[in-house]
Short mmCIF file of C-alpha atoms and ligand atoms in Angstrom, two decimals:
data_model
loop_
_atom_site.label_atom_id
_atom_site.label_comp_id
_atom_site.label_asym_id
_atom_site.label_seq_id
_atom_site.Cartn_x
_atom_site.Cartn_y
_atom_site.Cartn_z
CA MET A 1 90.55 135.47 135.82
CA GLU A 2 87.44 137.56 136.22
CA LYS A 3 86.10 137.46 139.77
CA SER A 4 83.26 135.05 140.52
CA ASN A 5 79.84 136.37 141.35
CA ILE A 6 79.32 133.91 144.17
CA GLY A 7 81.10 131.06 145.94
CA LEU A 8 79.94 127.73 147.35
CA ILE A 9 81.54 125.53 149.95
CA GLY A 10 80.56 121.83 150.19
CA LEU A 11 80.19 119.80 146.99
CA GLY A 12 78.02 117.07 148.44
CA VAL A 13 74.63 116.10 146.97
CA MET A 14 73.04 119.52 147.43
CA GLY A 15 76.13 121.73 146.90
CA SER A 16 77.17 120.12 143.60
CA ASN A 17 73.63 120.38 142.18
CA LEU A 18 73.09 123.95 143.42
CA SER A 19 76.48 125.00 141.87
CA ARG A 20 75.47 123.53 138.54
CA ASN A 21 72.13 125.32 138.73
CA ILE A 22 73.88 128.68 139.46
CA ALA A 23 76.37 128.12 136.63
CA SER A 24 73.55 127.19 134.22
CA LYS A 25 72.15 130.72 134.78
CA LYS A 26 75.50 132.10 133.63
CA PHE A 27 76.73 133.34 136.99
CA HIS A 28 80.39 132.67 137.67
CA ILE A 29 80.72 130.50 140.73
CA SER A 30 83.81 129.41 142.69
CA VAL A 31 83.60 126.07 144.43
CA TYR A 32 85.51 124.63 147.33
CA ASN A 33 85.26 121.31 149.14
CA ARG A 34 87.20 120.14 152.25
CA THR A 35 88.28 116.99 150.39
CA THR A 36 89.97 118.23 147.19
CA GLU A 37 89.45 114.97 145.32
CA VAL A 38 85.67 115.67 145.51
CA THR A 39 86.22 119.07 143.82
CA ASP A 40 88.41 117.42 141.13
CA GLU A 41 85.79 114.79 140.44
CA PHE A 42 83.06 117.41 140.29
CA ILE A 43 85.02 119.52 137.76
CA LYS A 44 85.79 116.41 135.69
CA GLU A 45 82.09 115.56 135.44
CA HIS A 46 80.42 118.95 135.43
CA GLY A 47 83.12 121.63 134.90
CA ASN A 48 82.41 124.50 132.53
CA GLU A 49 83.48 128.06 131.94
CA TYR A 50 81.24 129.33 134.75
CA ILE A 51 82.56 126.99 137.46
CA HIS A 52 85.92 127.87 139.09
CA PRO A 53 87.44 125.36 141.44
CA ALA A 54 89.66 126.36 144.38
CA LYS A 55 91.99 124.07 146.24
CA THR A 56 92.33 126.22 149.40
CA LEU A 57 89.92 128.49 151.22
CA GLU A 58 92.33 131.40 150.66
CA GLU A 59 92.33 130.83 146.91
CA PHE A 60 88.51 130.44 147.02
CA VAL A 61 87.93 133.72 148.89
CA ASP A 62 90.41 135.51 146.57
CA GLN A 63 88.35 134.49 143.49
CA LEU A 64 85.20 136.26 144.72
CA GLU A 65 83.94 139.72 143.82
CA VAL A 66 83.36 142.06 146.73
CA PRO A 67 81.13 142.03 148.76
CA ARG A 68 81.77 138.32 148.75
CA LYS A 69 78.75 136.08 148.72
CA ILE A 70 79.49 132.57 150.00
CA ILE A 71 77.02 129.68 150.19
CA ILE A 72 77.77 127.00 152.75
CA LEU A 73 76.20 123.61 151.97
CA VAL A 74 77.81 121.21 154.36
CA LYS A 75 76.34 118.80 156.94
CA ALA A 76 74.16 120.77 159.33
CA GLY A 77 75.57 121.25 162.87
CA LYS A 78 79.19 121.37 163.85
CA ALA A 79 80.45 121.32 160.23
CA VAL A 80 78.78 124.70 159.56
CA ASP A 81 80.54 126.23 162.59
CA ALA A 82 83.86 124.63 161.53
CA VAL A 83 83.55 126.20 158.04
CA ILE A 84 82.55 129.60 159.43
CA GLU A 85 85.46 129.56 161.88
CA LYS A 86 87.99 128.94 159.08
CA LEU A 87 86.30 131.46 156.79
CA MET A 88 85.93 134.41 159.20
CA PRO A 89 89.56 135.53 159.26
CA LEU A 90 89.57 135.62 155.47
CA LEU A 91 86.52 137.84 155.05
CA GLU A 92 86.00 141.61 155.07
CA LYS A 93 83.28 143.82 156.48
CA GLY A 94 80.07 143.56 154.39
CA ASP A 95 80.72 140.09 153.05
CA VAL A 96 77.73 137.81 153.07
CA VAL A 97 77.76 134.16 154.32
CA ILE A 98 74.69 132.14 153.33
CA ASP A 99 73.98 128.89 155.11
CA CYS A 100 71.75 126.82 152.74
CA GLY A 101 71.79 123.69 154.84
CA ASN A 102 69.05 122.39 157.08
CA SER A 103 70.28 124.22 160.15
CA ASN A 104 68.34 124.47 163.36
CA PHE A 105 67.05 128.06 163.58
CA ASN A 106 68.52 128.44 167.08
CA ASN A 107 71.97 127.92 165.55
CA THR A 108 71.13 130.42 162.88
CA LEU A 109 70.23 133.01 165.48
CA ARG A 110 73.57 132.40 167.25
CA ARG A 111 75.59 132.55 163.97
CA PHE A 112 73.77 135.64 162.79
CA ASP A 113 74.78 137.54 165.97
CA ALA A 114 78.36 136.21 165.97
CA LEU A 115 78.96 137.33 162.38
CA LYS A 116 77.23 140.67 162.94
CA GLU A 117 79.73 141.35 165.70
CA LYS A 118 82.56 141.00 163.09
CA GLY A 119 80.72 143.23 160.61
CA LEU A 120 79.73 140.30 158.43
CA GLN A 121 76.26 139.47 157.09
CA PHE A 122 74.66 136.10 157.68
CA ILE A 123 71.77 134.60 155.80
CA GLY A 124 70.11 131.39 156.96
CA CYS A 125 68.37 130.11 153.86
CA GLY A 126 66.00 127.10 153.89
CA VAL A 127 66.23 125.05 150.73
CA SER A 128 63.61 122.53 149.79
CA GLY A 129 63.33 120.19 146.83
CA GLY A 130 66.11 117.66 147.39
CA GLU A 131 68.80 117.16 144.80
CA GLU A 132 66.43 117.52 141.84
CA GLY A 133 65.25 120.83 143.22
CA ALA A 134 68.78 122.03 143.85
CA LEU A 135 69.63 121.29 140.25
CA HIS A 136 66.51 122.44 138.42
CA GLY A 137 65.01 124.97 140.87
CA PRO A 138 64.40 124.69 144.59
CA SER A 139 62.09 126.68 146.85
CA LEU A 140 64.30 129.07 148.79
CA MET A 141 63.51 130.64 152.14
CA PRO A 142 66.19 133.23 153.04
CA GLY A 143 66.32 135.06 156.37
CA GLY A 144 68.76 137.79 157.44
CA THR A 145 68.98 141.51 156.84
CA LEU A 146 67.21 142.99 153.84
CA GLU A 147 70.56 144.56 152.87
CA ALA A 148 72.19 141.14 152.69
CA TRP A 149 69.21 139.67 150.79
CA ASN A 150 69.53 142.43 148.16
CA THR A 151 73.12 141.37 147.40
CA ILE A 152 71.99 137.80 146.44
CA LYS A 153 68.47 138.55 145.20
CA ASN A 154 69.15 138.40 141.44
CA ILE A 155 71.10 135.13 141.70
CA PHE A 156 68.55 133.43 143.99
CA GLU A 157 65.61 134.60 141.90
CA SER A 158 67.24 133.12 138.79
CA ILE A 159 67.93 129.68 140.29
CA ALA A 160 64.62 129.21 142.17
CA ALA A 161 61.71 127.12 141.01
CA ARG A 162 58.71 128.89 139.45
CA ASP A 163 55.36 129.51 141.16
CA PHE A 164 51.94 129.13 139.41
CA SER A 165 52.34 132.51 137.68
CA GLY A 166 55.95 131.92 136.65
CA GLY A 167 57.44 134.03 139.49
CA PRO A 168 60.50 132.85 141.44
CA CYS A 169 59.85 130.54 144.45
CA VAL A 170 61.93 132.74 146.70
CA THR A 171 61.09 135.75 148.80
CA TYR A 172 62.73 137.59 151.66
CA ILE A 173 61.25 135.86 154.68
CA GLY A 174 62.39 138.13 157.52
CA ASP A 175 65.22 138.99 159.86
CA ASN A 176 67.95 136.67 161.21
CA ALA A 177 66.55 133.08 161.53
CA ALA A 178 63.11 133.63 159.95
CA GLY A 179 64.12 131.65 156.81
CA HIS A 180 65.32 128.58 158.66
CA TYR A 181 62.29 128.77 160.94
CA VAL A 182 59.90 128.76 157.98
CA LYS A 183 61.84 125.88 156.37
CA MET A 184 61.57 123.95 159.63
CA VAL A 185 57.80 124.37 159.73
CA HIS A 186 57.66 123.44 156.01
CA ASN A 187 59.25 120.14 156.97
CA GLY A 188 56.88 119.82 159.95
CA ILE A 189 53.88 120.23 157.58
CA GLU A 190 55.56 117.67 155.25
CA TYR A 191 55.61 115.18 158.17
CA GLY A 192 51.94 115.82 158.91
CA VAL A 193 50.83 115.49 155.26
CA MET A 194 52.84 112.27 154.69
CA GLN A 195 51.38 110.77 157.87
CA ILE A 196 47.76 111.44 156.87
CA MET A 197 48.48 110.07 153.38
CA ALA A 198 49.97 106.91 154.94
CA GLU A 199 46.93 106.46 157.14
CA GLY A 200 44.65 106.70 154.08
CA TYR A 201 46.85 104.04 152.38
CA ASP A 202 46.61 101.89 155.54
CA ILE A 203 42.78 101.95 155.61
CA LEU A 204 42.53 101.28 151.84
CA LYS A 205 45.03 98.42 152.10
CA ASN A 206 43.83 96.77 155.33
CA VAL A 207 40.09 97.48 155.45
CA TYR A 208 39.41 97.27 151.69
CA LYS A 209 42.18 94.77 150.99
CA LEU A 210 43.51 96.53 147.94
CA ASP A 211 46.72 95.58 146.18
CA PRO A 212 49.48 98.08 145.24
CA PRO A 213 48.37 98.60 141.60
CA LYS A 214 44.80 99.43 142.72
CA LEU A 215 46.19 101.71 145.47
CA SER A 216 48.37 103.43 142.91
CA GLU A 217 45.34 103.95 140.69
CA ILE A 218 43.45 105.59 143.57
CA PHE A 219 46.35 107.94 144.39
CA LYS A 220 46.44 108.80 140.69
CA LYS A 221 42.77 109.70 140.82
CA TYR A 222 43.46 111.87 143.88
CA ASN A 223 46.40 113.53 142.14
CA ASP A 224 44.11 114.40 139.19
CA GLY A 225 41.83 116.33 141.60
CA LYS A 226 42.11 118.83 144.43
CA LEU A 227 44.88 116.79 146.18
CA LYS A 228 47.23 117.38 143.22
CA SER A 229 50.71 117.68 144.64
CA TYR A 230 54.24 116.38 144.41
CA LEU A 231 53.70 113.92 147.30
CA PHE A 232 50.60 112.38 145.68
CA GLU A 233 52.37 112.31 142.31
CA ILE A 234 55.34 110.31 143.65
CA SER A 235 52.96 108.06 145.60
CA ILE A 236 51.63 106.76 142.27
CA GLU A 237 55.10 105.45 141.39
CA VAL A 238 56.03 104.31 144.90
CA LEU A 239 52.90 102.14 145.00
CA ALA A 240 53.18 100.72 141.48
CA ARG A 241 56.90 99.81 141.43
CA LYS A 242 57.48 96.05 140.92
CA ASP A 243 60.13 94.51 143.16
CA GLU A 244 63.45 93.79 141.49
CA PHE A 245 64.28 90.77 143.68
CA GLU A 246 61.00 89.02 144.42
CA ASP A 247 57.54 88.57 142.89
CA GLY A 248 55.15 91.36 143.73
CA TYR A 249 55.53 95.00 144.54
CA LEU A 250 58.41 96.88 146.23
CA ILE A 251 56.11 98.69 148.70
CA ASP A 252 55.30 95.34 150.34
CA TYR A 253 58.98 94.60 150.91
CA ILE A 254 59.89 98.01 152.38
CA LEU A 255 60.32 97.72 156.17
CA ASP A 256 57.68 99.70 158.10
CA ARG A 257 60.19 101.72 160.13
CA ALA A 258 60.32 105.40 159.15
CA ALA A 259 63.62 107.34 159.58
CA GLN A 260 63.96 111.06 160.27
CA LYS A 261 66.53 113.76 160.29
CA GLY A 262 65.00 115.83 163.03
CA THR A 263 63.21 118.82 161.47
CA GLY A 264 59.76 117.46 162.37
CA LYS A 265 60.99 116.95 165.95
CA TRP A 266 62.41 120.48 166.06
CA THR A 267 59.05 121.87 164.92
CA ALA A 268 57.29 119.94 167.64
CA ILE A 269 59.79 121.03 170.33
CA ASP A 270 59.49 124.68 169.30
CA ALA A 271 55.71 124.51 169.33
CA LEU A 272 55.85 123.15 172.88
CA LYS A 273 58.26 125.91 173.88
CA GLN A 274 55.96 128.51 172.44
CA GLY A 275 52.82 126.95 173.92
CA GLU A 276 51.22 126.40 170.52
CA ALA A 277 49.29 123.33 169.35
CA ILE A 278 50.43 121.53 166.24
CA PRO A 279 49.01 118.07 167.08
CA THR A 280 49.05 116.57 163.57
CA ILE A 281 52.72 117.46 163.03
CA THR A 282 53.66 116.23 166.48
CA GLU A 283 51.68 113.00 166.01
CA ALA A 284 53.46 112.43 162.72
CA VAL A 285 56.76 112.55 164.65
CA PHE A 286 55.35 110.20 167.32
CA ALA A 287 54.13 107.82 164.62
CA ARG A 288 57.66 107.60 163.28
CA PHE A 289 58.96 106.88 166.80
CA ILE A 290 56.38 104.09 167.21
CA SER A 291 57.29 102.72 163.78
CA SER A 292 60.87 102.27 164.99
CA HIS A 293 59.80 99.71 167.64
CA LYS A 294 59.29 96.92 165.14
CA ASP A 295 60.10 94.06 167.50
CA LEU A 296 57.88 95.34 170.30
CA ARG A 297 55.03 95.91 167.82
CA THR A 298 55.48 92.44 166.38
CA ASN A 299 55.40 90.82 169.83
CA LEU A 300 52.38 92.77 170.97
CA SER A 301 50.50 92.12 167.78
CA LYS A 302 50.48 88.43 168.74
CA LYS A 303 48.76 89.20 172.02
CA TYR A 304 46.11 91.59 170.74
CA GLN A 305 44.20 90.40 167.70
CA LYS A 306 42.45 93.07 165.63
CA GLU A 307 38.73 92.97 165.54
CA LYS A 308 36.95 91.70 162.42
CA ILE A 309 36.75 94.28 159.64
CA LYS A 310 33.70 96.51 159.93
CA THR A 311 32.55 98.91 157.27
CA ASP A 312 29.24 99.79 155.80
CA MET A 313 30.81 101.89 153.05
CA ASP A 314 31.41 100.41 149.60
CA LEU A 315 34.81 101.06 148.04
CA ASP A 316 33.72 103.75 145.61
CA THR A 317 32.04 105.71 148.39
CA PHE A 318 35.07 105.38 150.61
CA VAL A 319 37.50 106.40 147.90
CA SER A 320 35.59 109.63 147.47
CA THR A 321 35.14 110.09 151.24
CA LEU A 322 38.85 109.67 151.81
CA GLU A 323 39.67 112.26 149.15
CA ASP A 324 37.68 114.86 151.03
CA ALA A 325 38.98 113.64 154.39
CA LEU A 326 42.57 114.00 153.21
CA TYR A 327 41.80 117.47 151.90
CA ALA A 328 40.34 118.57 155.25
CA ALA A 329 43.22 116.97 157.18
CA MET A 330 45.73 118.68 154.88
CA LEU A 331 44.06 122.06 155.51
CA SER A 332 44.19 121.34 159.26
CA SER A 333 47.92 120.53 159.05
CA TYR A 334 48.58 123.75 157.15
CA ALA A 335 46.46 125.67 159.63
CA GLN A 336 48.56 124.35 162.49
CA GLY A 337 51.89 125.11 160.75
CA TYR A 338 50.77 128.58 159.66
CA HIS A 339 49.54 129.42 163.14
CA LEU A 340 52.92 128.39 164.56
CA ILE A 341 54.79 130.56 162.06
CA ARG A 342 52.55 133.49 162.90
CA GLU A 343 53.09 133.14 166.62
CA ALA A 344 56.87 132.64 166.22
CA ALA A 345 56.97 135.73 164.02
CA LYS A 346 55.33 137.80 166.82
CA GLU A 347 57.70 136.40 169.40
CA ASN A 348 60.84 137.00 167.25
CA LYS A 349 59.67 140.25 165.64
CA TRP A 350 59.74 138.78 162.13
CA ASP A 351 57.56 140.38 159.53
CA ILE A 352 56.49 137.19 157.75
CA ASP A 353 54.02 137.42 154.87
CA ILE A 354 52.18 134.08 154.90
CA ALA A 355 50.71 134.67 151.43
CA GLU A 356 54.25 134.95 150.12
CA VAL A 357 55.34 131.87 152.01
CA SER A 358 52.42 129.96 150.40
CA ARG A 359 53.48 131.32 146.99
CA ILE A 360 57.10 130.22 147.26
CA TRP A 361 55.88 126.72 148.27
CA GLU A 362 53.89 126.45 145.02
CA GLY A 363 56.94 125.12 143.20
CA GLY A 364 60.24 123.36 143.89
CA CYS A 365 59.57 122.18 147.43
CA ILE A 366 58.45 118.78 148.71
CA ILE A 367 54.99 120.02 149.84
CA ARG A 368 54.29 121.81 146.54
CA ALA A 369 50.61 121.37 145.77
CA ASP A 370 47.62 123.05 144.08
CA ILE A 371 46.30 123.73 147.55
CA LEU A 372 49.20 126.16 148.12
CA ASN A 373 47.98 128.33 145.29
CA VAL A 374 44.58 128.38 146.98
CA LEU A 375 46.22 129.41 150.26
CA HIS A 376 48.42 132.00 148.53
CA LYS A 377 45.39 133.71 146.94
CA ALA A 378 43.28 133.41 150.10
CA PHE A 379 45.97 134.89 152.37
CA GLU A 380 46.59 137.76 149.98
CA LYS A 381 43.11 138.99 150.82
CA ALA A 382 43.32 138.17 154.54
CA ASN A 383 44.96 140.24 157.25
CA LYS A 384 48.13 139.15 159.04
CA ASP A 385 46.36 137.62 162.04
CA THR A 386 43.82 135.59 160.12
CA HIS A 387 43.66 131.94 161.06
CA LEU A 388 43.37 129.62 158.06
CA PHE A 389 39.97 128.38 159.30
CA GLU A 390 38.68 131.99 159.19
CA ILE A 391 39.18 132.34 155.45
CA PRO A 392 35.67 132.30 153.88
CA GLU A 393 36.41 130.09 150.83
CA LEU A 394 38.33 127.56 152.95
CA ALA A 395 35.58 127.58 155.62
CA LYS A 396 33.13 126.58 152.90
CA ASP A 397 35.40 123.66 151.88
CA LEU A 398 35.89 122.63 155.50
CA GLN A 399 32.19 122.68 156.34
CA ARG A 400 31.70 120.14 153.52
CA THR A 401 34.81 117.98 154.10
CA ILE A 402 35.13 117.80 157.92
CA PRO A 403 32.13 115.41 158.23
CA LEU A 404 33.90 113.11 155.73
CA LEU A 405 37.10 113.32 157.76
CA ARG A 406 35.00 112.33 160.80
CA LYS A 407 33.62 109.31 158.91
CA THR A 408 37.13 108.28 157.86
CA VAL A 409 38.55 108.58 161.39
CA THR A 410 35.58 106.53 162.70
CA LEU A 411 36.25 103.82 160.14
CA GLY A 412 39.92 103.69 161.07
CA VAL A 413 39.19 103.62 164.84
CA GLN A 414 36.48 100.90 164.39
CA ASN A 415 38.98 98.71 162.62
CA GLY A 416 41.97 99.23 164.88
CA ILE A 417 43.93 101.18 162.26
CA PRO A 418 46.09 103.86 163.97
CA VAL A 419 44.85 107.15 162.55
CA SER A 420 46.57 109.61 164.88
CA GLY A 421 47.34 112.05 162.01
CA LEU A 422 43.79 112.13 160.73
CA SER A 423 42.19 112.16 164.13
CA THR A 424 44.34 114.98 165.49
CA ALA A 425 43.67 116.97 162.32
CA LEU A 426 39.99 116.54 163.14
CA SER A 427 40.23 117.21 166.88
CA TYR A 428 42.37 120.28 166.28
CA PHE A 429 39.54 121.55 164.12
CA ASP A 430 36.92 120.52 166.64
CA ALA A 431 38.76 122.23 169.51
CA ILE A 432 39.77 125.44 167.81
CA THR A 433 36.24 125.89 166.48
CA SER A 434 34.57 125.28 169.89
CA LYS A 435 33.33 128.23 171.85
CA GLN A 436 33.33 126.13 175.02
CA VAL A 437 36.06 123.61 175.81
CA PRO A 438 36.23 121.68 179.11
CA ALA A 439 39.09 123.78 180.54
CA ASN A 440 36.66 124.98 183.23
CA PHE A 441 36.68 121.43 184.59
CA ILE A 442 40.50 121.42 184.60
CA GLN A 443 40.57 124.74 186.41
CA GLY A 444 38.16 123.41 189.03
CA LEU A 445 40.42 120.42 189.72
CA ARG A 446 43.52 122.61 189.79
CA ASP A 447 41.95 124.90 192.33
CA TYR A 448 40.83 121.93 194.40
CA PHE A 449 44.20 120.22 194.74
CA GLY A 450 46.59 123.15 194.48
CA ALA A 451 44.63 126.34 195.20
CA HIS A 452 45.73 127.53 191.71
CA THR A 453 42.67 129.85 191.51
CA TYR A 454 40.36 130.24 188.51
CA LYS A 455 38.64 132.99 186.64
CA ARG A 456 34.88 133.29 186.37
CA THR A 457 32.74 133.88 183.30
CA ASP A 458 30.74 136.60 185.06
CA LYS A 459 33.18 138.54 187.33
CA GLU A 460 36.65 139.99 186.96
CA GLY A 461 39.60 138.68 189.08
CA ALA A 462 41.05 135.44 190.43
CA PHE A 463 38.90 133.25 192.61
CA HIS A 464 39.62 130.41 195.02
CA THR A 465 37.03 128.15 196.60
CA ASP A 466 37.50 126.44 199.91
CA TRP A 467 36.47 122.99 198.64
CA ASN A 468 36.45 121.42 202.12
CA ILE A 469 33.51 123.42 203.32
N1 NAP B 501 69.96 115.92 150.50
C1 NAP B 501 68.84 116.56 150.49
O1 NAP B 501 67.84 116.21 149.86
C2 NAP B 501 68.75 117.88 151.23
C3 NAP B 501 67.62 118.69 151.01
C4 NAP B 501 67.56 119.92 151.63
C5 NAP B 501 68.58 120.30 152.46
N2 NAP B 501 69.63 119.46 152.69
C6 NAP B 501 70.71 119.97 153.60
O2 NAP B 501 71.81 120.41 152.85
C7 NAP B 501 73.02 120.21 153.61
C8 NAP B 501 74.01 119.37 152.81
O3 NAP B 501 73.42 118.13 152.61
P1 NAP B 501 73.93 117.07 151.51
O4 NAP B 501 72.90 116.05 151.38
O5 NAP B 501 74.43 117.81 150.27
O6 NAP B 501 75.23 116.47 152.30
P2 NAP B 501 76.35 115.47 151.81
O7 NAP B 501 76.07 114.98 150.40
O8 NAP B 501 76.47 114.46 152.90
O9 NAP B 501 77.66 116.36 151.75
C9 NAP B 501 78.20 116.85 152.92
C10 NAP B 501 79.14 117.96 152.55
O10 NAP B 501 79.62 118.49 153.83
C11 NAP B 501 81.04 118.55 153.82
N3 NAP B 501 81.50 118.51 155.21
C12 NAP B 501 81.11 117.68 156.19
N4 NAP B 501 81.74 117.96 157.33
C13 NAP B 501 82.56 119.05 157.06
C14 NAP B 501 83.45 119.78 157.86
N5 NAP B 501 83.60 119.56 159.15
N6 NAP B 501 84.12 120.82 157.25
C15 NAP B 501 83.91 121.09 155.94
N7 NAP B 501 83.08 120.37 155.16
C16 NAP B 501 82.42 119.38 155.74
C17 NAP B 501 81.47 117.38 153.01
O11 NAP B 501 82.80 117.52 152.59
P3 NAP B 501 83.79 116.23 152.35
O12 NAP B 501 83.55 115.88 150.91
O13 NAP B 501 85.10 116.79 152.61
O14 NAP B 501 83.35 115.20 153.33
C18 NAP B 501 80.46 117.45 151.88
O15 NAP B 501 80.83 118.38 150.90
C19 NAP B 501 72.57 119.56 154.93
O16 NAP B 501 72.34 120.58 155.86
C20 NAP B 501 71.25 118.91 154.55
O17 NAP B 501 70.43 118.72 155.65
C21 NAP B 501 69.77 118.32 152.08
#
């Protein structure tokens, strides 16, 4: 048998679809799964001349051309370490191990160093797009050495989704864990965007008393305009789907308790570690935590009645106001995520091109949206340290849409609708665009109770006041 161009371990949802994608591009791929029956089943259903099953890891490794390129797509965490441990003794200097799972970037840093010590290359590659993306073209975010990236470049460029100009939704992100870091923030932004969308839905449903078909129609209108994106597109269907068991619509039977796999939380934790503010992303994580307390919420809701609905905006005006509010809040969520990536890049010495990151998110991934093409083009002209709010064409949009976000937040607050995503998107904007924030007051208090000193606006140095005199 001719040697395979690449190998893949882990034929679960993602692994089986990604293998089929690679084979469809006429690359020979060897596949291995811990449970052999899964491999047999996969070959029975999807086997073809490009897919080569292996029953043991030894057989699998032996089937691969040198330097070997091995994708791992198993459950993130201990399973990845278990696979690497078994694989290491079978590999040779220069072989490349690519973890395409949703691994925590700290684990990627550790694995990168451990493999480097053995003369092996390690790539941590973020993959977004779910099973459909894996099969038809995901957005891929590889991090590792440039040398390792060059060994998989042609395969990864072939299997990736396409951007707005038809280019591959993959680019070399940066050294060691840069790829998994960017994927983590991608998911954080996804949390933020879904939260602000859900809050818009909540206001439309509970203030304007709209039913699911009407809500679906409004999301369709949004998806036909500047909010056009995968998440708005699927909202149309999620809102319009009739229930299969009961009368009415499925959305009204889905329990209001949101699950999570942790990437939003990781983003929030890392932002705290770095001392960077990503309030909308963090609030989206908190909102999911609060959603999990269904019993407590139900009990408390009996004690605290909501006030009577107040709005002086007719529905048509609000639908258009909300469109602009969501646009502004989306830009604010992106601004927060991009700022975090930039600061993490400085800290970790990653050379991350944010225009390229925006480009590879244009297709394949969950947050793919027209807005990403706007960001891609805008950041191409900006310098590395530019904050999203500094970009002239976006500043123009924000100046027009922020007042509408303010109106939307006010409407939510007045009616007791929790709008933590929208309001933090707004207050992040308000704070980061304020020349003067009340931190002088905080410094005064700190100096009073703890002699922590403060700096002055008019003189150099640290000052302490004896507040008892
Ligand atoms: N599903 C998605 O939409 C999605 C999207 C992006 C990224 N991801 C990430 O992709 C990765 C795989 O996800 P998935 O949804 O494809 O998982 P999955 O369907 O649950 O499959 C898990 C795979 O891991 C293997 N595995 C588990 N523990 C193992 C161990 N100790 N040693 C060797 N193999 C082990 C399983 O092998 P057995 O058959 O032997 O149990 C199986 O092949 C995860 O990191 C996930 O977070 C998933």
